[in-house]
PDB file of C-alpha atoms and ligand atoms in Angstrom:
ATOM      1  CA  MET A   1     -36.514 -21.443 -20.982  1.00 53.00           C
ATOM      2  CA  ASN A   2     -33.212 -21.314 -19.599  1.00 55.00           C
ATOM      3  CA  THR A   3     -30.550 -19.702 -20.713  1.00 63.00           C
ATOM      4  CA  MET A   4     -26.638 -21.120 -19.928  1.00 62.00           C
ATOM      5  CA  ASN A   5     -26.257 -18.849 -17.299  1.00 62.00           C
ATOM      6  CA  ASP A   6     -28.770 -20.151 -16.030  1.00 65.00           C
ATOM      7  CA  ILE A   7     -27.718 -24.223 -15.182  1.00 67.00           C
ATOM      8  CA  LYS A   8     -26.236 -25.056 -12.408  1.00 76.00           C
ATOM      9  CA  ASN A   9     -24.312 -27.806 -12.135  1.00 84.00           C
ATOM     10  CA  SER A  10     -24.813 -30.093  -9.059  1.00 89.00           C
ATOM     11  CA  GLY A  11     -21.270 -28.281  -7.087  1.00 95.00           C
ATOM     12  CA  PHE A  12     -19.113 -31.212  -6.158  1.00 97.00           C
ATOM     13  CA  LEU A  13     -17.941 -34.293  -7.931  1.00 97.00           C
ATOM     14  CA  LYS A  14     -17.799 -37.637  -5.082  1.00 96.00           C
ATOM     15  CA  PHE A  15     -14.856 -39.510  -5.420  1.00 96.00           C
ATOM     16  CA  GLN A  16     -13.048 -42.364  -3.564  1.00 96.00           C
ATOM     17  CA  LEU A  17      -9.996 -43.044  -1.933  1.00 98.00           C
ATOM     18  CA  ALA A  18     -10.152 -46.490  -0.183  1.00 98.00           C
ATOM     19  CA  GLN A  19     -11.854 -46.429   2.214  1.00 97.00           C
ATOM     20  CA  LEU A  20     -12.491 -42.611   2.485  1.00 98.00           C
ATOM     21  CA  ASP A  21     -14.686 -41.034   0.364  1.00 98.00           C
ATOM     22  CA  LEU A  22     -13.878 -37.977  -0.789  1.00 98.00           C
ATOM     23  CA  ALA A  23     -15.883 -35.268  -2.485  1.00 98.00           C
ATOM     24  CA  VAL A  24     -14.256 -31.492  -4.008  1.00 98.00           C
ATOM     25  CA  ILE A  25     -16.535 -28.900  -3.682  1.00 98.00           C
ATOM     26  CA  THR A  26     -16.898 -25.685  -5.565  1.00 97.00           C
ATOM     27  CA  ASP A  27     -17.297 -22.830  -3.717  1.00 98.00           C
ATOM     28  CA  GLY A  28     -17.466 -21.148  -7.064  1.00 97.00           C
ATOM     29  CA  VAL A  29     -14.334 -18.690  -8.849  1.00 96.00           C
ATOM     30  CA  ILE A  30     -12.535 -16.144  -8.262  1.00 96.00           C
ATOM     31  CA  ASN A  31     -11.784 -13.206 -10.988  1.00 95.00           C
ATOM     32  CA  ILE A  32      -8.820 -11.216 -10.957  1.00 94.00           C
ATOM     33  CA  GLU A  33      -9.468  -8.859 -12.913  1.00 93.00           C
ATOM     34  CA  SER A  34      -5.780  -8.632 -15.336  1.00 93.00           C
ATOM     35  CA  VAL A  35      -2.568 -11.282 -15.074  1.00 94.00           C
ATOM     36  CA  GLN A  36       0.110  -8.737 -13.839  1.00 95.00           C
ATOM     37  CA  PRO A  37       1.514  -7.498 -11.895  1.00 93.00           C
ATOM     38  CA  MET A  38      -0.086 -10.621  -9.626  1.00 94.00           C
ATOM     39  CA  PHE A  39       0.994 -12.826 -11.497  1.00 96.00           C
ATOM     40  CA  ALA A  40       4.268 -12.766 -12.952  1.00 96.00           C
ATOM     41  CA  PRO A  41       4.985  -9.279 -11.919  1.00 96.00           C
ATOM     42  CA  ASN A  42       8.638  -9.043 -13.720  1.00 96.00           C
ATOM     43  CA  ILE A  43       8.478 -10.495 -16.872  1.00 97.00           C
ATOM     44  CA  GLU A  44       7.511  -9.823 -20.687  1.00 97.00           C
ATOM     45  CA  LYS A  45       3.504  -9.114 -21.421  1.00 95.00           C
ATOM     46  CA  ASP A  46       4.727 -11.021 -24.713  1.00 95.00           C
ATOM     47  CA  ASN A  47       5.270 -13.772 -23.523  1.00 95.00           C
ATOM     48  CA  LEU A  48       2.715 -13.774 -20.973  1.00 95.00           C
ATOM     49  CA  THR A  49       0.700 -13.191 -24.175  1.00 95.00           C
ATOM     50  CA  SER A  50       1.318 -15.996 -26.357  1.00 95.00           C
ATOM     51  CA  PHE A  51       1.338 -18.570 -22.789  1.00 96.00           C
ATOM     52  CA  PHE A  52      -2.245 -17.042 -23.145  1.00 95.00           C
ATOM     53  CA  THR A  53      -2.519 -17.802 -26.435  1.00 96.00           C
ATOM     54  CA  ASN A  54      -1.662 -20.946 -26.564  1.00 96.00           C
ATOM     55  CA  LYS A  55      -3.522 -22.695 -23.941  1.00 95.00           C
ATOM     56  CA  MET A  56      -6.892 -20.697 -25.045  1.00 95.00           C
ATOM     57  CA  LEU A  57      -6.991 -18.734 -22.130  1.00 93.00           C
ATOM     58  CA  GLN A  58      -8.566 -15.599 -22.335  1.00 89.00           C
ATOM     59  CA  GLN A  59      -5.637 -12.679 -22.448  1.00 85.00           C
ATOM     60  CA  ASP A  60      -5.481 -10.249 -19.254  1.00 82.00           C
ATOM     61  CA  LYS A  61      -7.556 -11.732 -17.086  1.00 91.00           C
ATOM     62  CA  ILE A  62      -7.755 -14.749 -14.342  1.00 95.00           C
ATOM     63  CA  GLU A  63      -9.786 -16.839 -13.211  1.00 95.00           C
ATOM     64  CA  LEU A  64      -9.474 -19.181 -10.165  1.00 97.00           C
ATOM     65  CA  ALA A  65     -11.477 -21.905  -9.701  1.00 97.00           C
ATOM     66  CA  GLY A  66     -12.665 -22.691  -4.837  1.00 98.00           C
ATOM     67  CA  ASN A  67     -12.215 -26.104  -4.960  1.00 98.00           C
ATOM     68  CA  ILE A  68     -12.504 -26.967  -1.933  1.00 98.00           C
ATOM     69  CA  LEU A  69     -11.717 -30.938  -0.393  1.00 98.00           C
ATOM     70  CA  PHE A  70     -13.790 -32.858   1.711  1.00 98.00           C
ATOM     71  CA  ILE A  71     -13.425 -35.259   3.250  1.00 98.00           C
ATOM     72  CA  THR A  72     -15.227 -38.486   5.624  1.00 98.00           C
ATOM     73  CA  ASN A  73     -13.913 -41.698   6.951  1.00 97.00           C
ATOM     74  CA  GLY A  74     -18.128 -42.244   8.127  1.00 96.00           C
ATOM     75  CA  GLU A  75     -17.597 -40.535  11.520  1.00 97.00           C
ATOM     76  CA  LYS A  76     -15.250 -37.740  10.844  1.00 98.00           C
ATOM     77  CA  ASN A  77     -16.542 -35.195   8.711  1.00 98.00           C
ATOM     78  CA  ILE A  78     -13.917 -32.236   7.493  1.00 98.00           C
ATOM     79  CA  LEU A  79     -13.156 -29.800   5.138  1.00 98.00           C
ATOM     80  CA  ILE A  80      -9.961 -28.572   4.151  1.00 98.00           C
ATOM     81  CA  ASP A  81      -9.884 -24.606   4.153  1.00 98.00           C
ATOM     82  CA  THR A  82     -13.600 -23.185   4.189  1.00 98.00           C
ATOM     83  CA  GLY A  83     -13.806 -20.582   0.784  1.00 98.00           C
ATOM     84  CA  SER A  84     -14.057 -17.233   0.914  1.00 97.00           C
ATOM     85  CA  GLY A  85     -17.633 -17.421   2.979  1.00 96.00           C
ATOM     86  CA  VAL A  86     -20.351 -14.589   1.538  1.00 93.00           C
ATOM     87  CA  MET A  87     -18.343 -11.203   2.069  1.00 92.00           C
ATOM     88  CA  LEU A  88     -15.858 -11.167  -0.451  1.00 93.00           C
ATOM     89  CA  SER A  89     -17.641 -11.149  -4.327  1.00 94.00           C
ATOM     90  CA  PRO A  90     -20.842 -12.429  -5.424  1.00 94.00           C
ATOM     91  CA  SER A  91     -18.687 -14.878  -7.803  1.00 94.00           C
ATOM     92  CA  THR A  92     -17.474 -17.090  -4.070  1.00 96.00           C
ATOM     93  CA  GLY A  93     -19.333 -18.435  -0.958  1.00 96.00           C
ATOM     94  CA  LYS A  94     -20.706 -21.342  -2.885  1.00 97.00           C
ATOM     95  CA  LEU A  95     -19.295 -23.451   0.156  1.00 98.00           C
ATOM     96  CA  ILE A  96     -22.098 -24.276   1.653  1.00 97.00           C
ATOM     97  CA  GLU A  97     -25.206 -24.403  -0.461  1.00 97.00           C
ATOM     98  CA  ASN A  98     -23.454 -26.639  -2.443  1.00 97.00           C
ATOM     99  CA  LEU A  99     -22.061 -28.560   0.826  1.00 98.00           C
ATOM    100  CA  ARG A 100     -26.184 -29.364   0.978  1.00 97.00           C
ATOM    101  CA  ASN A 101     -26.354 -30.698  -2.346  1.00 96.00           C
ATOM    102  CA  LEU A 102     -23.914 -32.937  -1.337  1.00 97.00           C
ATOM    103  CA  GLY A 103     -26.341 -34.023   1.441  1.00 97.00           C
ATOM    104  CA  ILE A 104     -24.141 -32.622   4.511  1.00 98.00           C
ATOM    105  CA  SER A 105     -25.476 -29.588   6.592  1.00 98.00           C
ATOM    106  CA  PRO A 106     -22.704 -27.484   8.567  1.00 98.00           C
ATOM    107  CA  GLN A 107     -23.406 -28.998  11.770  1.00 98.00           C
ATOM    108  CA  GLU A 108     -22.495 -31.807  10.296  1.00 98.00           C
ATOM    109  CA  ILE A 109     -18.731 -30.575   9.629  1.00 98.00           C
ATOM    110  CA  THR A 110     -16.666 -32.569  12.724  1.00 98.00           C
ATOM    111  CA  ASP A 111     -13.202 -31.147  12.154  1.00 98.00           C
ATOM    112  CA  ILE A 112     -11.903 -27.848   9.971  1.00 98.00           C
ATOM    113  CA  VAL A 113      -8.052 -28.035   8.659  1.00 98.00           C
ATOM    114  CA  PHE A 114      -6.358 -24.623   7.690  1.00 98.00           C
ATOM    115  CA  THR A 115      -3.936 -24.448   4.655  1.00 98.00           C
ATOM    116  CA  HIS A 116      -2.590 -21.164   5.723  1.00 98.00           C
ATOM    117  CA  ALA A 117      -4.745 -17.993   6.724  1.00 98.00           C
ATOM    118  CA  HIS A 118      -5.621 -16.026   3.175  1.00 98.00           C
ATOM    119  CA  PRO A 119      -9.176 -14.556   2.785  1.00 98.00           C
ATOM    120  CA  ASP A 120     -10.510 -17.364   0.028  1.00 98.00           C
ATOM    121  CA  HIS A 121      -9.438 -20.346   2.943  1.00 98.00           C
ATOM    122  CA  ILE A 122     -10.821 -18.594   6.034  1.00 98.00           C
ATOM    123  CA  GLY A 123     -13.457 -16.535   5.167  1.00 98.00           C
ATOM    124  CA  GLY A 124     -16.018 -19.377   5.348  1.00 98.00           C
ATOM    125  CA  VAL A 125     -16.231 -20.017   8.687  1.00 98.00           C
ATOM    126  CA  ILE A 126     -18.811 -16.307   9.738  1.00 97.00           C
ATOM    127  CA  ASP A 127     -21.752 -15.593   7.415  1.00 96.00           C
ATOM    128  CA  LYS A 128     -22.738 -12.248   6.816  1.00 94.00           C
ATOM    129  CA  GLU A 129     -24.197 -11.904  10.373  1.00 95.00           C
ATOM    130  CA  GLY A 130     -21.080 -12.677  11.690  1.00 94.00           C
ATOM    131  CA  ILE A 131     -21.997 -16.190  13.029  1.00 96.00           C
ATOM    132  CA  LEU A 132     -20.005 -18.916  12.783  1.00 97.00           C
ATOM    133  CA  VAL A 133     -21.011 -21.633  10.124  1.00 98.00           C
ATOM    134  CA  PHE A 134     -20.286 -24.933  11.374  1.00 98.00           C
ATOM    135  CA  GLN A 135     -20.788 -24.812  15.106  1.00 97.00           C
ATOM    136  CA  ASN A 136     -19.604 -28.194  15.900  1.00 98.00           C
ATOM    137  CA  ALA A 137     -16.393 -28.182  14.647  1.00 98.00           C
ATOM    138  CA  GLN A 138     -12.746 -28.128  15.533  1.00 98.00           C
ATOM    139  CA  TYR A 139      -9.835 -26.482  13.719  1.00 98.00           C
ATOM    140  CA  TYR A 140      -6.150 -26.580  12.591  1.00 98.00           C
ATOM    141  CA  ILE A 141      -4.338 -24.262  11.896  1.00 98.00           C
ATOM    142  CA  SER A 142      -0.301 -24.372  11.211  1.00 98.00           C
ATOM    143  CA  GLU A 143       1.748 -22.847  14.945  1.00 98.00           C
ATOM    144  CA  THR A 144       3.385 -21.043  12.581  1.00 98.00           C
ATOM    145  CA  GLU A 145       1.058 -19.858  10.145  1.00 98.00           C
ATOM    146  CA  TYR A 146      -1.285 -18.350  13.150  1.00 98.00           C
ATOM    147  CA  ASN A 147       1.911 -16.155  14.377  1.00 98.00           C
ATOM    148  CA  PHE A 148       2.732 -14.809  11.419  1.00 98.00           C
ATOM    149  CA  TRP A 149      -0.792 -13.158  10.796  1.00 98.00           C
ATOM    150  CA  MET A 150      -0.753 -12.622  14.875  1.00 98.00           C
ATOM    151  CA  SER A 151       2.085 -10.946  15.509  1.00 97.00           C
ATOM    152  CA  GLU A 152       2.445  -6.931  15.404  1.00 96.00           C
ATOM    153  CA  GLU A 153       3.491  -6.499  12.735  1.00 94.00           C
ATOM    154  CA  PRO A 154       3.823  -9.760  10.055  1.00 95.00           C
ATOM    155  CA  ASP A 155       6.887  -9.221   7.829  1.00 93.00           C
ATOM    156  CA  PHE A 156       5.974  -9.524   4.080  1.00 93.00           C
ATOM    157  CA  SER A 157       9.667  -7.826   3.252  1.00 92.00           C
ATOM    158  CA  LYS A 158      10.458 -10.371   0.812  1.00 95.00           C
ATOM    159  CA  GLY A 159       7.333 -10.146  -0.588  1.00 93.00           C
ATOM    160  CA  THR A 160       5.198  -7.427  -1.650  1.00 89.00           C
ATOM    161  CA  LYS A 161       4.056  -5.319   0.910  1.00 83.00           C
ATOM    162  CA  ASN A 162       0.603  -3.426  -0.486  1.00 80.00           C
ATOM    163  CA  GLN A 163      -3.104  -2.682   0.861  1.00 79.00           C
ATOM    164  CA  PHE A 164      -3.817  -5.555   0.103  1.00 86.00           C
ATOM    165  CA  SER A 165      -2.209  -7.265   2.707  1.00 92.00           C
ATOM    166  CA  ASP A 166      -3.457  -5.211   5.257  1.00 93.00           C
ATOM    167  CA  PHE A 167      -6.120  -6.391   4.229  1.00 95.00           C
ATOM    168  CA  GLU A 168      -5.137  -9.823   4.826  1.00 96.00           C
ATOM    169  CA  ILE A 169      -3.760  -8.976   8.100  1.00 97.00           C
ATOM    170  CA  GLN A 170      -6.599  -7.760   9.420  1.00 97.00           C
ATOM    171  CA  PHE A 171      -9.099 -10.748   7.353  1.00 97.00           C
ATOM    172  CA  ALA A 172      -7.225 -13.416   9.313  1.00 98.00           C
ATOM    173  CA  ARG A 173      -7.543 -11.376  12.500  1.00 98.00           C
ATOM    174  CA  ASP A 174     -11.399 -11.209  12.433  1.00 97.00           C
ATOM    175  CA  HIS A 175     -11.734 -14.423  11.636  1.00 98.00           C
ATOM    176  CA  PHE A 176      -9.508 -16.112  13.534  1.00 98.00           C
ATOM    177  CA  LYS A 177     -11.424 -14.440  16.520  1.00 97.00           C
ATOM    178  CA  PRO A 178     -14.632 -16.393  16.869  1.00 97.00           C
ATOM    179  CA  ILE A 179     -12.906 -19.736  16.251  1.00 98.00           C
ATOM    180  CA  GLU A 180     -10.410 -19.055  19.212  1.00 97.00           C
ATOM    181  CA  THR A 181     -12.072 -21.288  21.373  1.00 97.00           C
ATOM    182  CA  LYS A 182     -11.721 -24.026  18.862  1.00 98.00           C
ATOM    183  CA  LEU A 183      -8.259 -23.496  17.305  1.00 98.00           C
ATOM    184  CA  ASN A 184      -6.047 -26.118  17.332  1.00 98.00           C
ATOM    185  CA  PHE A 185      -2.249 -26.089  16.622  1.00 98.00           C
ATOM    186  CA  TYR A 186      -0.510 -27.900  14.359  1.00 98.00           C
ATOM    187  CA  ALA A 187       3.278 -28.561  14.231  1.00 97.00           C
ATOM    188  CA  ASP A 188       5.399 -28.019  10.560  1.00 96.00           C
ATOM    189  CA  GLU A 189       5.472 -31.868  10.085  1.00 95.00           C
ATOM    190  CA  ALA A 190       2.555 -33.222  11.895  1.00 97.00           C
ATOM    191  CA  GLU A 191      -0.093 -35.955  11.303  1.00 98.00           C
ATOM    192  CA  LEU A 192      -4.082 -35.732  12.291  1.00 98.00           C
ATOM    193  CA  PHE A 193      -6.713 -38.022  12.231  1.00 98.00           C
ATOM    194  CA  GLY A 194      -4.687 -41.378  10.605  1.00 97.00           C
ATOM    195  CA  PHE A 195      -5.178 -40.282   7.293  1.00 98.00           C
ATOM    196  CA  LEU A 196      -3.579 -36.700   7.225  1.00 98.00           C
ATOM    197  CA  LYS A 197      -0.192 -36.309   7.320  1.00 98.00           C
ATOM    198  CA  LEU A 198       0.550 -32.203   7.102  1.00 98.00           C
ATOM    199  CA  GLU A 199       3.808 -30.542   5.370  1.00 98.00           C
ATOM    200  CA  HIS A 200       5.580 -26.907   5.338  1.00 98.00           C
ATOM    201  CA  ALA A 201       5.869 -25.708   1.806  1.00 98.00           C
ATOM    202  CA  PRO A 202       6.473 -22.134   2.691  1.00 98.00           C
ATOM    203  CA  GLY A 203       6.928 -19.218   0.600  1.00 98.00           C
ATOM    204  CA  HIS A 204       3.112 -18.165   0.199  1.00 98.00           C
ATOM    205  CA  THR A 205       2.741 -17.661   3.766  1.00 98.00           C
ATOM    206  CA  PRO A 206       5.128 -18.512   6.156  1.00 98.00           C
ATOM    207  CA  GLY A 207       3.196 -21.857   7.644  1.00 98.00           C
ATOM    208  CA  HIS A 208       1.105 -23.001   4.067  1.00 98.00           C
ATOM    209  CA  THR A 209       1.127 -26.052   4.677  1.00 98.00           C
ATOM    210  CA  ILE A 210       0.092 -29.023   2.110  1.00 98.00           C
ATOM    211  CA  ILE A 211      -1.947 -32.329   2.672  1.00 98.00           C
ATOM    212  CA  THR A 212      -1.060 -35.504   1.809  1.00 98.00           C
ATOM    213  CA  ILE A 213      -4.298 -38.210   2.224  1.00 98.00           C
ATOM    214  CA  SER A 214      -3.877 -41.845   2.659  1.00 98.00           C
ATOM    215  CA  SER A 215      -5.793 -44.908   2.676  1.00 98.00           C
ATOM    216  CA  GLU A 216      -5.025 -48.585   2.297  1.00 98.00           C
ATOM    217  CA  GLY A 217      -1.270 -47.174   0.432  1.00 96.00           C
ATOM    218  CA  GLU A 218      -3.547 -45.122  -1.841  1.00 98.00           C
ATOM    219  CA  GLU A 219      -3.094 -41.454  -2.186  1.00 98.00           C
ATOM    220  CA  LEU A 220      -3.668 -37.539  -2.761  1.00 98.00           C
ATOM    221  CA  VAL A 221      -1.834 -34.242  -2.127  1.00 98.00           C
ATOM    222  CA  HIS A 222      -3.825 -31.058  -1.517  1.00 99.00           C
ATOM    223  CA  ILE A 223      -0.378 -28.856  -2.679  1.00 98.00           C
ATOM    224  CA  ALA A 224      -3.035 -25.707  -1.538  1.00 98.00           C
ATOM    225  CA  ASP A 225      -2.048 -22.926  -3.096  1.00 98.00           C
ATOM    226  CA  THR A 226       1.797 -23.759  -4.112  1.00 98.00           C
ATOM    227  CA  PHE A 227       0.536 -23.057  -7.715  1.00 98.00           C
ATOM    228  CA  GLN A 228      -2.812 -21.579  -8.361  1.00 97.00           C
ATOM    229  CA  HIS A 229      -2.961 -21.595 -12.107  1.00 98.00           C
ATOM    230  CA  ILE A 230      -1.519 -23.582 -14.752  1.00 97.00           C
ATOM    231  CA  MET A 231       1.290 -20.908 -15.955  1.00 97.00           C
ATOM    232  CA  LEU A 232       3.102 -21.663 -12.283  1.00 98.00           C
ATOM    233  CA  VAL A 233       3.291 -24.969 -13.160  1.00 98.00           C
ATOM    234  CA  GLU A 234       5.262 -24.527 -16.750  1.00 98.00           C
ATOM    235  CA  HIS A 235       7.246 -21.273 -15.403  1.00 98.00           C
ATOM    236  CA  PRO A 236       6.794 -21.586 -12.040  1.00 98.00           C
ATOM    237  CA  GLU A 237       9.987 -19.456 -11.049  1.00 98.00           C
ATOM    238  CA  TRP A 238       7.357 -16.176 -13.225  1.00 98.00           C
ATOM    239  CA  GLY A 239       6.331 -16.566  -8.932  1.00 97.00           C
ATOM    240  CA  ASN A 240       3.510 -14.532  -7.564  1.00 95.00           C
ATOM    241  CA  GLN A 241       2.405 -10.952  -5.683  1.00 95.00           C
ATOM    242  CA  ILE A 242       0.561 -13.074  -3.242  1.00 94.00           C
ATOM    243  CA  ASP A 243       3.198 -14.927  -1.918  1.00 96.00           C
ATOM    244  CA  SER A 244       4.867 -13.350   1.608  1.00 96.00           C
ATOM    245  CA  ASP A 245       8.133 -14.087   0.384  1.00 97.00           C
ATOM    246  CA  PHE A 246       8.524 -14.489  -3.380  1.00 97.00           C
ATOM    247  CA  GLU A 247      11.961 -16.703  -3.878  1.00 98.00           C
ATOM    248  CA  LEU A 248      10.773 -18.928  -1.156  1.00 98.00           C
ATOM    249  CA  GLY A 249       7.669 -19.168  -3.159  1.00 98.00           C
ATOM    250  CA  ILE A 250       9.522 -20.363  -6.272  1.00 98.00           C
ATOM    251  CA  LYS A 251      11.619 -22.632  -4.598  1.00 98.00           C
ATOM    252  CA  THR A 252       8.948 -24.338  -2.701  1.00 98.00           C
ATOM    253  CA  ARG A 253       7.304 -24.635  -5.794  1.00 98.00           C
ATOM    254  CA  LYS A 254       9.982 -25.972  -7.809  1.00 98.00           C
ATOM    255  CA  ASN A 255      10.102 -28.737  -5.178  1.00 98.00           C
ATOM    256  CA  VAL A 256       6.549 -30.042  -4.854  1.00 98.00           C
ATOM    257  CA  LEU A 257       5.884 -30.130  -9.014  1.00 98.00           C
ATOM    258  CA  GLU A 258       9.408 -31.922  -8.826  1.00 98.00           C
ATOM    259  CA  LYS A 259       7.910 -34.550  -6.102  1.00 98.00           C
ATOM    260  CA  LEU A 260       4.868 -34.648  -7.827  1.00 98.00           C
ATOM    261  CA  SER A 261       6.404 -34.840 -11.613  1.00 98.00           C
ATOM    262  CA  SER A 262       8.394 -37.784  -9.893  1.00 98.00           C
ATOM    263  CA  THR A 263       6.334 -39.953  -7.534  1.00 98.00           C
ATOM    264  CA  LYS A 264       3.323 -39.628 -10.485  1.00 98.00           C
ATOM    265  CA  LYS A 265       1.518 -39.304  -7.535  1.00 98.00           C
ATOM    266  CA  LEU A 266      -2.682 -37.979  -7.599  1.00 98.00           C
ATOM    267  CA  PHE A 267      -2.797 -34.262  -6.290  1.00 98.00           C
ATOM    268  CA  PHE A 268      -4.937 -31.389  -5.795  1.00 98.00           C
ATOM    269  CA  GLY A 269      -4.964 -27.954  -6.580  1.00 98.00           C
ATOM    270  CA  ASP A 270      -7.929 -25.306  -5.317  1.00 97.00           C
ATOM    271  CA  HIS A 271      -7.297 -23.101  -7.550  1.00 98.00           C
ATOM    272  CA  LEU A 272      -6.828 -24.783 -10.772  1.00 98.00           C
ATOM    273  CA  PRO A 273     -10.131 -25.164 -13.021  1.00 96.00           C
ATOM    274  CA  TYR A 274     -12.701 -27.355 -11.557  1.00 96.00           C
ATOM    275  CA  PRO A 275     -12.182 -30.357 -10.066  1.00 97.00           C
ATOM    276  CA  GLY A 276      -8.281 -29.184  -9.456  1.00 98.00           C
ATOM    277  CA  LEU A 277      -8.034 -33.612  -9.624  1.00 98.00           C
ATOM    278  CA  GLY A 278      -4.550 -33.866 -11.601  1.00 98.00           C
ATOM    279  CA  TYR A 279      -0.557 -35.356 -12.097  1.00 98.00           C
ATOM    280  CA  ILE A 280       1.967 -33.919 -13.294  1.00 98.00           C
ATOM    281  CA  GLN A 281       4.347 -34.899 -15.803  1.00 98.00           C
ATOM    282  CA  LYS A 282       7.903 -33.356 -16.628  1.00 98.00           C
ATOM    283  CA  ASP A 283       9.349 -33.732 -20.357  1.00 97.00           C
ATOM    284  CA  GLU A 284      13.103 -31.426 -21.596  1.00 97.00           C
ATOM    285  CA  LYS A 285      10.604 -28.078 -21.674  1.00 95.00           C
ATOM    286  CA  GLY A 286       9.677 -28.564 -18.056  1.00 97.00           C
ATOM    287  CA  TYR A 287       6.764 -29.145 -16.009  1.00 98.00           C
ATOM    288  CA  HIS A 288       3.023 -29.867 -17.445  1.00 98.00           C
ATOM    289  CA  TYR A 289      -0.728 -30.429 -15.958  1.00 98.00           C
ATOM    290  CA  VAL A 290      -2.312 -32.971 -16.932  1.00 98.00           C
ATOM    291  CA  PRO A 291      -6.137 -33.318 -15.755  1.00 98.00           C
ATOM    292  CA  LYS A 292      -7.575 -36.210 -13.704  1.00 97.00           C
ATOM    293  CA  ALA A 293      -9.667 -37.671 -16.969  1.00 95.00           C
ATOM    294  CA  PHE A 294     -13.594 -38.626 -15.206  1.00 91.00           C
ATOM    295  CA  TYR A 295     -15.480 -40.874 -16.416  1.00 89.00           C
ATOM    296  CA  THR A 296     -19.595 -41.473 -14.562  1.00 83.00           C
ATOM    297  CA  VAL A 297     -23.038 -43.013 -16.316  1.00 77.00           C
TER     298      VAL A 297
HETATM  299 ZN1   ZN B 301      -5.683 -19.063  -2.267  1.00 92.43          ZN
END
């Protein structure tokens, strides 16, 4: 008999945005063993404890979803980011298996747009032998982002430089190499394919980009890593040490939260609880995450 742990979900959720077919595909779950110092590094432990208790979340542990957005208009099969790949952790790197569950093979992916070049977003470009996974795809990345990771000494002076940053730098360079000839650069503000609007949202990384997907007046905002956890929705100023510029990360986060709450647009966050689709509401206490309600037959 199957135990609960053996039961696999489909690994994807399909939905529509007017003329576009979309799917959230899970790459798995990123487990972080303690909240601090990575998140809310300067906040009293008691504040964190009461936040996690109120939200019914496990104490002193962070789980981040690995949601990946797939978009097709019938001609182009697009992935926004590629997940962690198979080398980082046994709990991630599920993108290919779940993409196949959706009925799409990696060879059918035509275009991959990176929001930024952290390991959990670019790791999926190669398999464990170092072979390109998406053999027929073109890749797109912010020129600002590429130049940062390729510069002689990427500047972490406004964030936290640690061993993890050294790992990230090497990881980015190792993963740019095999896609070098297929890499296209986009400017800080740009459009792709007639339905993706790219907008510079720096702080998490220098070229971190959010993407508005639109079709016939319907819109979905992919916020990438602007806020990876609901803690940063309710307390954007708590910040996180993964941001290459701590204060700019907070400023951008607040700007995006304000825009999402005032426009009431549907958004997608790649690390929010699966499937990462929802809205931001604002009241006198601040911002709140409202997951989108789904109904199925
Ligand atoms: Zn991420």
